Amino acid sequence: MTVLIALLVGLALFFATGLAARVALQAGAPAPLKPLFRDMPLTAAFGLAVILFYILVAILAPVLAPFSEHEVLGGQYLPWEAPHYLGTDKLGRDMLTRLIYGARNTVGIAFATTVLAFVVGSILGIWAAVTGGWIDQALSRFVDALMAIPALILSLLLLTIFGTSVLTLILVIAAVDATRVYRLARSVAQGIVVMDYIEAARLRGEGMWRLIRREILPNAMAPLVAEFGLRFCFVFLAISALSFLGLGIKPPTADWGSMVRENATLITFGDITPLLPAGAIALLTVAVNFVVDWQLHRASGLKE
Amino acid sequence: MRDIWGMIGRRLLLGLLTLFVISVVIFGATELLPGDLARELLGQSATEETLAALRDQLGLNDPAPLRYWHWLTGAIQGDFGVSMATKKPIADLVGARLGNTLFLALYAAALSVPLSLALGVMAALWRNSVFDRASNALALTSISFPEFFVAYILVLWLAQSGLFPSMVRITPATTFGDRLYMAFLPALTLTLVVTAHMMRMTRAAIINLLASPYIEMARLKGMSPLRVVLRHAVPNALAPIINVVALNLAYLITGVVVVEVVFVYPGLGQLMVDAVTNRDIAVVQAIALIFAAAYVLLNLIADVLSTVTNPRLMHRR
Amino acid sequence: MSETSAKPVLLTMRGIRIDGRSEDTWSPIIKGVDLTLRKGEVIGLIGESGAGKSTLGLAAMGFTRDGCRISGGTIDFDGIDLMKAPEAERRALRGKRIAYVAQSAAASFNPAHRLIDQYCEAPVQHGVMSREKAEADAVELYRRMRLPNPEEIGFRYPHQVSGGQLQRAMTAMAMSCRPDLIIFDEPTTALDVTTQIEVLAAIRDIVAQFDTAAIYITHDLAVVAQMADRIKVLLRGDEVEEADTRTMLRAPKEDYTKSLWAVRSYARPVQPPVTTGVPVVSVQNVTAGYGAADVLKNIGFDIHARRTVAVVGESGSGKSTAARVITGLLPPRQGRILFDGQPLPADYRQRSRDQLRQAQMIYQMADTALNPKLRLRELIGRPAEMYLGLKGKALTERIRDLLRLIELEPDRFIDRLPSELSGGQKQRIGIARALAAEPRFIICDEVTSALDQLVAEGILKLLDRIQSEFNLAYMFITHDLATVKAIADEVVVMQNGRVVEQGPKEEMFQPPHDPYTELLLSSVPEMDPDWLTRLLAERAAKREGQG
């Protein structure tokens, strides 16, 4: 029964947010962007609204949070009552505050990692596709070998060797994910490199840098942007999983994955507090996926 | 036909080669460390004697290629050396747990593969219908959920009421039926996570083909929508579908890590997490090699199957 | 082509309107067309791309492609109202009483099933005959379509059979239920001319043998003249005129029809022959290829300033490979390329910027030859900026001049993207980009084959004008002999990587010919409705004479 009510409330909230966001975006968007939002599905509007909300929370965390991130404020596992609206955790820190700071820490680290993986992977991938020959072969076979090891397993292996600090976490996950980005960027670029206009540019005597910057990148942007969204989801989930396993972001930094782990015992008592950070992870990933799905759909629809 | 055997033979060789390269990567990763592994493991406060003892135990005094050779030949015979944390032979630690993990992965595969293929074909058949849109949104949602979120929701919903156990205790005396019952929640969690992915990709593989001229031809021959999809689209979508299934089964192998921790399931994943926490490198390397071998094997099977189902490759000009 | 006016009416389409959806709005594709077809009669639908021929043809089956809808009119097929009939009833007609033959048989056969399985599908599923009977029937029809090894060919997969044979197998498949009506949608467009003949003959015979009515869709006037009893001309979804084939060919009424007829007679004035002087480009003893196989085998020809050399051949003859060798994309194994008598480095990466500038290329598909994300300003301006060092105002002025040269209004076009241009305009931008480098030699690779006839004619005239204005040497690669007749000064005929014949155009179109040139020339359809019949008779007579 409770499950049913929760589902209904969730659906109602989803439709309300989606509709409101769509109306707001259509009204507020500058004229050249208007057609973009006109046939936007509800899911995408909902996704955009949620992403905006997370960004705001991450930026304004110190203003929004009622308490400080690490401060122990009293009893552990306090119930949901003022001034601790979402109770306290097993050390007696304010749950709401840590949830808000989690937006900054978890999302920030995931975002930085994705950007790093993306820059490295896509530049190498496009370069390999344009250059061809032994450079392409060597890079691609190396990436193939790395990709033959499951991502989580490779990350765990590297974390064992290099230890688990936030910096190694970012570098390790970025390295593992860069291989996936490389694959995609290379195959997208290979599709473009065979086009006649690239042949024309080569025959004109254009240099490598201009070839990549003016002829290939503008045509590769659409799939790469969609991939960025998908990659962010993977990285975000991977970091959360590692933190949940106790191998990622370490306490006392407020992080959603480790918050679930620290307070998991509550679940056996039927208390849903530990699910809140997990839900926060899920909600953002859903939102990003909805937006990416919309973009991919648009891109494929326009091609027909 | 001889071409096909040649091709399969080449794939097998390539698989072996990949496995060899992977073993080099897994072993060689420790060499990437700038300093001394022993000091890194024991910390700055370690004395010279303990460091020397550890180096001796790890065989760090031998040159790297020799250590690799010993490690590889041992691993092939099932001897992965000794765990640093528990001082037990790694083979003993791994043995029973490998079986448990395989059982869980197969359990989830048996649930998810038929389910997702059926759902994917249905979504493609009724594309743009309410069913399609709803299943797409649901699939996206479930892809987006971290495994532990799904797992805890199931615990809250199905274990709180006492329907299923939230922790798995397996002893040699446990019967097959009991195993199925106890492992139901972990298997269901994994199923929910991979089904969405497989279903979406099956649907996409089929829909991709629906714009082909030969699909229009089938419709213009007066064939029913069901026949168009099953007889004309699916046979051509087999290669991508096989690869999707392989990819997701491979994902199951790694997905078990988190799920095993949540349900305290005595499998390889949990062992690996403990080993990483203790920086028990030999154990991590052994399990990484096992997981990677399973992954390579799955991809190999997928490769061979998609070759065999492709008439262009089976029937040369 | 029997006397059909007394036969009963099979299909009546009245006031057909079909809309297509782009973005959110429905725009008309067919704007109220009537069509009546009697039993056993063949009607030709002719028009340029976008005329709505295929859409109208499919509507005769009560079928629309995704994103289209029939918004008005009535379709009556042998007493059945296809607009009102439920989908199941329409489906029961398709493949059984109305069949379809698609443009590309290679893409329209399912690659996963054998030909005979696909043949048997319609008769068995529609309950017309048993599988055994259908298989026996397939062999019989394959024989009638003059396919080699009729007993065995059905057990092959589509990729194991050549294009011309697949097209005949598809016609046989359409015949499997002995339909009353077949829609042929450009069935020979994707084929080489010499293959086309056999397919046309086979289709014509089988339609006559079974007295099947047909709608024959094509953009090629000469082809439709051989196949149809009556011709209907379409233009942008409207009917222009309809008449029986001979009347239509002899005396077209409407201006549009007349202009279509006239294109085929375009020819530029004969240029004075050049025999002296150093050729701009000289290809000498070139052998080249990919991997182990040689695609070009010891070829050679010269191109002089202000001359157009047409390189003619069917697919696989090596004509495009020759272009790749000249541009330096494919270094030859043997032989060399001279420019103004000086040898060019074999690899384009070793050529100087000035050597690159002198030889430019115009591509067949303007869609893939222009970067879709760059505006015309940069597309045309870049070579001028790079080679001539133009900047700022001077560069803009140059771009505007080039746009005027290709007859596009600079103010309206300079900041457009390629997607905002028509096919012909895109090809003009390709020409402007080549001219911006101020070259002396241009390779035109099938530049008109993706365009409609009227548009293609405009491009040819433009190329002609520019050639005399800038003293250019052209290498004109084409498979279309009509284009050769229109613009060439000299002709090089290629087959399987060899030059089988070369010389001035006047000589090339006069006998005696090399046997392959003869075959090629005689296979080009002519506007005379009796041409195919006569040609087949001639060839049969010749075979007998030899035998």
mmCIF file of N, CA, C and O in Angstrom, chain B residues 101-166:
data_model
loop_
_atom_site.group_PDB
_atom_site.id
_atom_site.type_symbol
_atom_site.label_atom_id
_atom_site.label_comp_id
_atom_site.label_asym_id
_atom_site.label_seq_id
_atom_site.Cartn_x
_atom_site.Cartn_y
_atom_site.Cartn_z
ATOM 1 N N THR B 101 29.360 -17.334 -7.009
ATOM 2 C CA THR B 101 29.200 -16.182 -7.894
ATOM 3 C C THR B 101 28.644 -16.616 -9.240
ATOM 4 O O THR B 101 27.731 -15.977 -9.787
ATOM 5 N N LEU B 102 29.188 -17.721 -9.786
ATOM 6 C CA LEU B 102 28.688 -18.218 -11.063
ATOM 7 C C LEU B 102 27.209 -18.568 -10.961
ATOM 8 O O LEU B 102 26.420 -18.254 -11.852
ATOM 9 N N PHE B 103 26.836 -19.192 -9.841
ATOM 10 C CA PHE B 103 25.437 -19.550 -9.634
ATOM 11 C C PHE B 103 24.545 -18.309 -9.688
ATOM 12 O O PHE B 103 23.528 -18.277 -10.383
ATOM 13 N N LEU B 104 24.987 -17.257 -8.990
ATOM 14 C CA LEU B 104 24.186 -16.026 -8.957
ATOM 15 C C LEU B 104 24.079 -15.398 -10.345
ATOM 16 O O LEU B 104 23.003 -14.977 -10.787
ATOM 17 N N ALA B 105 25.210 -15.359 -11.057
ATOM 18 C CA ALA B 105 25.212 -14.742 -12.386
ATOM 19 C C ALA B 105 24.313 -15.526 -13.345
ATOM 20 O O ALA B 105 23.527 -14.935 -14.099
ATOM 21 N N LEU B 106 24.405 -16.861 -13.293
ATOM 22 C CA LEU B 106 23.576 -17.679 -14.176
ATOM 23 C C LEU B 106 22.095 -17.537 -13.828
ATOM 24 O O LEU B 106 21.234 -17.477 -14.706
ATOM 25 N N TYR B 107 21.821 -17.486 -12.548
ATOM 26 C CA TYR B 107 20.450 -17.301 -12.056
ATOM 27 C C TYR B 107 19.862 -16.014 -12.655
ATOM 28 O O TYR B 107 18.780 -16.008 -13.277
ATOM 29 N N ALA B 108 20.619 -14.918 -12.515
ATOM 30 C CA ALA B 108 20.142 -13.638 -13.041
ATOM 31 C C ALA B 108 20.017 -13.688 -14.555
ATOM 32 O O ALA B 108 19.068 -13.135 -15.124
ATOM 33 N N ALA B 109 20.972 -14.364 -15.234
ATOM 34 C CA ALA B 109 20.915 -14.448 -16.691
ATOM 35 C C ALA B 109 19.672 -15.212 -17.138
ATOM 36 O O ALA B 109 18.980 -14.813 -18.073
ATOM 37 N N ALA B 110 19.376 -16.318 -16.425
ATOM 38 C CA ALA B 110 18.221 -17.136 -16.790
ATOM 39 C C ALA B 110 16.935 -16.329 -16.664
ATOM 40 O O ALA B 110 15.985 -16.525 -17.426
ATOM 41 N N LEU B 111 16.891 -15.405 -15.694
ATOM 42 C CA LEU B 111 15.703 -14.550 -15.567
ATOM 43 C C LEU B 111 15.691 -13.450 -16.614
ATOM 44 O O LEU B 111 14.674 -13.156 -17.232
ATOM 45 N N SER B 112 16.850 -12.791 -16.813
ATOM 46 C CA SER B 112 16.834 -11.528 -17.554
ATOM 47 C C SER B 112 16.864 -11.712 -19.065
ATOM 48 O O SER B 112 16.242 -10.936 -19.780
ATOM 49 N N VAL B 113 17.601 -12.713 -19.572
ATOM 50 C CA VAL B 113 17.748 -12.803 -21.034
ATOM 51 C C VAL B 113 16.409 -13.043 -21.731
ATOM 52 O O VAL B 113 16.033 -12.258 -22.611
ATOM 53 N N PRO B 114 15.645 -14.079 -21.354
ATOM 54 C CA PRO B 114 14.351 -14.263 -22.040
ATOM 55 C C PRO B 114 13.419 -13.068 -21.856
ATOM 56 O O PRO B 114 12.785 -12.608 -22.803
ATOM 57 N N LEU B 115 13.403 -12.537 -20.634
ATOM 58 C CA LEU B 115 12.522 -11.410 -20.337
ATOM 59 C C LEU B 115 12.853 -10.212 -21.220
ATOM 60 O O LEU B 115 11.975 -9.614 -21.861
ATOM 61 N N SER B 116 14.135 -9.868 -21.291
ATOM 62 C CA SER B 116 14.488 -8.643 -22.011
ATOM 63 C C SER B 116 14.332 -8.824 -23.514
ATOM 64 O O SER B 116 13.925 -7.886 -24.203
ATOM 65 N N LEU B 117 14.631 -10.013 -24.035
ATOM 66 C CA LEU B 117 14.456 -10.211 -25.475
ATOM 67 C C LEU B 117 12.979 -10.100 -25.842
ATOM 68 O O LEU B 117 12.615 -9.425 -26.816
ATOM 69 N N ALA B 118 12.118 -10.727 -25.041
ATOM 70 C CA ALA B 118 10.683 -10.653 -25.323
ATOM 71 C C ALA B 118 10.200 -9.210 -25.247
ATOM 72 O O ALA B 118 9.493 -8.725 -26.142
ATOM 73 N N LEU B 119 10.605 -8.506 -24.193
ATOM 74 C CA LEU B 119 10.174 -7.113 -24.052
ATOM 75 C C LEU B 119 10.699 -6.255 -25.198
ATOM 76 O O LEU B 119 9.994 -5.389 -25.714
ATOM 77 N N GLY B 120 11.946 -6.498 -25.597
ATOM 78 C CA GLY B 120 12.541 -5.703 -26.671
ATOM 79 C C GLY B 120 11.807 -5.896 -27.980
ATOM 80 O O GLY B 120 11.508 -4.933 -28.689
ATOM 81 N N VAL B 121 11.487 -7.153 -28.307
ATOM 82 C CA VAL B 121 10.754 -7.425 -29.546
ATOM 83 C C VAL B 121 9.371 -6.787 -29.481
ATOM 84 O O VAL B 121 8.904 -6.184 -30.455
ATOM 85 N N MET B 122 8.729 -6.880 -28.301
ATOM 86 C CA MET B 122 7.393 -6.289 -28.179
ATOM 87 C C MET B 122 7.439 -4.774 -28.347
ATOM 88 O O MET B 122 6.600 -4.177 -29.029
ATOM 89 N N ALA B 123 8.447 -4.145 -27.744
ATOM 90 C CA ALA B 123 8.555 -2.688 -27.861
ATOM 91 C C ALA B 123 8.799 -2.280 -29.309
ATOM 92 O O ALA B 123 8.286 -1.262 -29.774
ATOM 93 N N ALA B 124 9.597 -3.101 -30.041
ATOM 94 C CA ALA B 124 9.859 -2.780 -31.440
ATOM 95 C C ALA B 124 8.602 -2.965 -32.279
ATOM 96 O O ALA B 124 8.313 -2.184 -33.177
ATOM 97 N N LEU B 125 7.847 -4.031 -31.946
ATOM 98 C CA LEU B 125 6.635 -4.335 -32.696
ATOM 99 C C LEU B 125 5.594 -3.232 -32.510
ATOM 100 O O LEU B 125 4.962 -2.786 -33.464
ATOM 101 N N TRP B 126 5.433 -2.794 -31.271
ATOM 102 C CA TRP B 126 4.442 -1.745 -30.989
ATOM 103 C C TRP B 126 5.132 -0.414 -30.758
ATOM 104 O O TRP B 126 4.808 0.304 -29.815
ATOM 105 N N ARG B 127 6.101 -0.096 -31.597
ATOM 106 C CA ARG B 127 6.877 1.124 -31.362
ATOM 107 C C ARG B 127 5.968 2.350 -31.395
ATOM 108 O O ARG B 127 4.983 2.391 -32.131
ATOM 109 N N ASN B 128 6.336 3.311 -30.540
ATOM 110 C CA ASN B 128 5.603 4.569 -30.375
ATOM 111 C C ASN B 128 4.227 4.385 -29.746
ATOM 112 O O ASN B 128 3.458 5.331 -29.684
ATOM 113 N N SER B 129 3.918 3.166 -29.283
ATOM 114 C CA SER B 129 2.657 2.990 -28.573
ATOM 115 C C SER B 129 2.863 3.377 -27.110
ATOM 116 O O SER B 129 3.970 3.709 -26.695
ATOM 117 N N VAL B 130 1.789 3.330 -26.354
ATOM 118 C CA VAL B 130 1.893 3.641 -24.932
ATOM 119 C C VAL B 130 2.822 2.637 -24.247
ATOM 120 O O VAL B 130 3.669 2.998 -23.430
ATOM 121 N N PHE B 131 2.666 1.367 -24.638
ATOM 122 C CA PHE B 131 3.525 0.332 -24.060
ATOM 123 C C PHE B 131 5.001 0.662 -24.285
ATOM 124 O O PHE B 131 5.825 0.599 -23.377
ATOM 125 N N ASP B 132 5.305 1.061 -25.529
ATOM 126 C CA ASP B 132 6.686 1.360 -25.875
ATOM 127 C C ASP B 132 7.222 2.529 -25.060
ATOM 128 O O ASP B 132 8.301 2.470 -24.482
ATOM 129 N N ARG B 133 6.435 3.608 -25.008
ATOM 130 C CA ARG B 133 6.895 4.789 -24.280
ATOM 131 C C ARG B 133 7.086 4.495 -22.799
ATOM 132 O O ARG B 133 8.085 4.874 -22.193
ATOM 133 N N ALA B 134 6.099 3.806 -22.219
ATOM 134 C CA ALA B 134 6.177 3.515 -20.793
ATOM 135 C C ALA B 134 7.369 2.611 -20.509
ATOM 136 O O ALA B 134 8.146 2.853 -19.572
ATOM 137 N N SER B 135 7.559 1.570 -21.352
ATOM 138 C CA SER B 135 8.659 0.656 -21.062
ATOM 139 C C SER B 135 9.995 1.356 -21.282
ATOM 140 O O SER B 135 10.959 1.097 -20.569
ATOM 141 N N ASN B 136 10.043 2.283 -22.238
ATOM 142 C CA ASN B 136 11.281 3.033 -22.456
ATOM 143 C C ASN B 136 11.609 3.891 -21.242
ATOM 144 O O ASN B 136 12.747 3.908 -20.757
ATOM 145 N N ALA B 137 10.605 4.621 -20.742
ATOM 146 C CA ALA B 137 10.848 5.482 -19.585
ATOM 147 C C ALA B 137 11.244 4.641 -18.371
ATOM 148 O O ALA B 137 12.187 4.983 -17.639
ATOM 149 N N LEU B 138 10.539 3.517 -18.180
ATOM 150 C CA LEU B 138 10.874 2.635 -17.053
ATOM 151 C C LEU B 138 12.293 2.087 -17.179
ATOM 152 O O LEU B 138 13.047 2.048 -16.204
ATOM 153 N N ALA B 139 12.652 1.690 -18.417
ATOM 154 C CA ALA B 139 13.975 1.128 -18.631
ATOM 155 C C ALA B 139 15.050 2.169 -18.329
ATOM 156 O O ALA B 139 16.029 1.901 -17.641
ATOM 157 N N LEU B 140 14.827 3.384 -18.828
ATOM 158 C CA LEU B 140 15.785 4.464 -18.561
ATOM 159 C C LEU B 140 15.939 4.673 -17.072
ATOM 160 O O LEU B 140 17.041 4.850 -16.552
ATOM 161 N N THR B 141 14.806 4.664 -16.372
ATOM 162 C CA THR B 141 14.840 4.874 -14.933
ATOM 163 C C THR B 141 15.647 3.779 -14.255
ATOM 164 O O THR B 141 16.510 4.060 -13.423
ATOM 165 N N SER B 142 15.391 2.543 -14.650
ATOM 166 C CA SER B 142 16.061 1.463 -13.926
ATOM 167 C C SER B 142 17.544 1.400 -14.276
ATOM 168 O O SER B 142 18.355 1.012 -13.452
ATOM 169 N N ILE B 143 17.924 1.824 -15.507
ATOM 170 C CA ILE B 143 19.348 1.909 -15.840
ATOM 171 C C ILE B 143 20.036 2.926 -14.936
ATOM 172 O O ILE B 143 21.184 2.784 -14.547
ATOM 173 N N SER B 144 19.278 3.974 -14.591
ATOM 174 C CA SER B 144 19.869 5.077 -13.848
ATOM 175 C C SER B 144 20.040 4.782 -12.369
ATOM 176 O O SER B 144 20.716 5.526 -11.670
ATOM 177 N N PHE B 145 19.406 3.726 -11.884
ATOM 178 C CA PHE B 145 19.487 3.464 -10.451
ATOM 179 C C PHE B 145 20.786 2.761 -10.100
ATOM 180 O O PHE B 145 21.160 1.786 -10.757
ATOM 181 N N PRO B 146 21.470 3.219 -9.067
ATOM 182 C CA PRO B 146 22.614 2.455 -8.591
ATOM 183 C C PRO B 146 22.124 1.085 -8.100
ATOM 184 O O PRO B 146 21.009 0.983 -7.575
ATOM 185 N N GLU B 147 22.973 0.062 -8.248
ATOM 186 C CA GLU B 147 22.540 -1.287 -7.846
ATOM 187 C C GLU B 147 22.112 -1.326 -6.380
ATOM 188 O O GLU B 147 21.146 -1.981 -6.021
ATOM 189 N N PHE B 148 22.854 -0.588 -5.539
ATOM 190 C CA PHE B 148 22.521 -0.694 -4.109
ATOM 191 C C PHE B 148 21.171 -0.057 -3.802
ATOM 192 O O PHE B 148 20.491 -0.464 -2.874
ATOM 193 N N PHE B 149 20.774 0.911 -4.618
ATOM 194 C CA PHE B 149 19.458 1.530 -4.426
ATOM 195 C C PHE B 149 18.360 0.506 -4.725
ATOM 196 O O PHE B 149 17.454 0.281 -3.929
ATOM 197 N N VAL B 150 18.488 -0.148 -5.893
ATOM 198 C CA VAL B 150 17.530 -1.178 -6.271
ATOM 199 C C VAL B 150 17.497 -2.265 -5.189
ATOM 200 O O VAL B 150 16.432 -2.694 -4.730
ATOM 201 N N ALA B 151 18.700 -2.673 -4.774
ATOM 202 C CA ALA B 151 18.797 -3.754 -3.796
ATOM 203 C C ALA B 151 18.087 -3.376 -2.496
ATOM 204 O O ALA B 151 17.295 -4.158 -1.957
ATOM 205 N N TYR B 152 18.329 -2.174 -2.001
ATOM 206 C CA TYR B 152 17.733 -1.789 -0.722
ATOM 207 C C TYR B 152 16.224 -1.583 -0.836
ATOM 208 O O TYR B 152 15.486 -1.852 0.107
ATOM 209 N N ILE B 153 15.776 -1.110 -1.995
ATOM 210 C CA ILE B 153 14.322 -0.982 -2.173
ATOM 211 C C ILE B 153 13.670 -2.359 -2.102
ATOM 212 O O ILE B 153 12.656 -2.565 -1.441
ATOM 213 N N LEU B 154 14.305 -3.357 -2.765
ATOM 214 C CA LEU B 154 13.775 -4.710 -2.726
ATOM 215 C C LEU B 154 13.793 -5.263 -1.306
ATOM 216 O O LEU B 154 12.849 -5.938 -0.873
ATOM 217 N N VAL B 155 14.868 -4.946 -0.578
ATOM 218 C CA VAL B 155 14.950 -5.397 0.814
ATOM 219 C C VAL B 155 13.797 -4.810 1.618
ATOM 220 O O VAL B 155 13.077 -5.498 2.332
ATOM 221 N N LEU B 156 13.620 -3.496 1.435
ATOM 222 C CA LEU B 156 12.586 -2.791 2.183
ATOM 223 C C LEU B 156 11.207 -3.356 1.880
ATOM 224 O O LEU B 156 10.342 -3.469 2.734
ATOM 225 N N TRP B 157 11.023 -3.730 0.624
ATOM 226 C CA TRP B 157 9.709 -4.120 0.149
ATOM 227 C C TRP B 157 9.453 -5.618 0.375
ATOM 228 O O TRP B 157 8.413 -6.022 0.891
ATOM 229 N N LEU B 158 10.421 -6.458 0.017
ATOM 230 C CA LEU B 158 10.188 -7.905 0.031
ATOM 231 C C LEU B 158 10.810 -8.624 1.225
ATOM 232 O O LEU B 158 10.371 -9.706 1.590
ATOM 233 N N ALA B 159 11.843 -8.014 1.828
ATOM 234 C CA ALA B 159 12.464 -8.700 2.953
ATOM 235 C C ALA B 159 11.864 -8.245 4.279
ATOM 236 O O ALA B 159 11.773 -9.016 5.231
ATOM 237 N N GLN B 160 11.453 -6.981 4.337
ATOM 238 C CA GLN B 160 10.835 -6.481 5.565
ATOM 239 C C GLN B 160 9.617 -7.306 5.953
ATOM 240 O O GLN B 160 9.395 -7.609 7.101
ATOM 241 N N SER B 161 8.836 -7.657 4.927
ATOM 242 C CA SER B 161 7.627 -8.426 5.200
ATOM 243 C C SER B 161 7.938 -9.905 5.426
ATOM 244 O O SER B 161 7.035 -10.687 5.648
ATOM 245 N N GLY B 162 9.218 -10.267 5.319
ATOM 246 C CA GLY B 162 9.613 -11.632 5.615
ATOM 247 C C GLY B 162 9.421 -12.602 4.470
ATOM 248 O O GLY B 162 9.534 -13.806 4.640
ATOM 249 N N LEU B 163 9.107 -12.095 3.287
ATOM 250 C CA LEU B 163 8.903 -12.978 2.140
ATOM 251 C C LEU B 163 10.198 -13.676 1.728
ATOM 252 O O LEU B 163 10.217 -14.858 1.451
ATOM 253 N N PHE B 164 11.268 -12.877 1.682
ATOM 254 C CA PHE B 164 12.558 -13.423 1.256
ATOM 255 C C PHE B 164 13.628 -12.966 2.244
ATOM 256 O O PHE B 164 13.506 -11.902 2.845
ATOM 257 N N PRO B 165 14.698 -13.748 2.390
ATOM 258 C CA PRO B 165 15.766 -13.336 3.304
ATOM 259 C C PRO B 165 16.594 -12.194 2.706
ATOM 260 O O PRO B 165 16.779 -12.146 1.495
ATOM 261 N N SER B 166 17.043 -11.262 3.537
ATOM 262 C CA SER B 166 17.853 -10.158 3.036
ATOM 263 C C SER B 166 19.337 -10.490 3.129
ATOM 264 O O SER B 166 20.171 -9.729 2.675
#
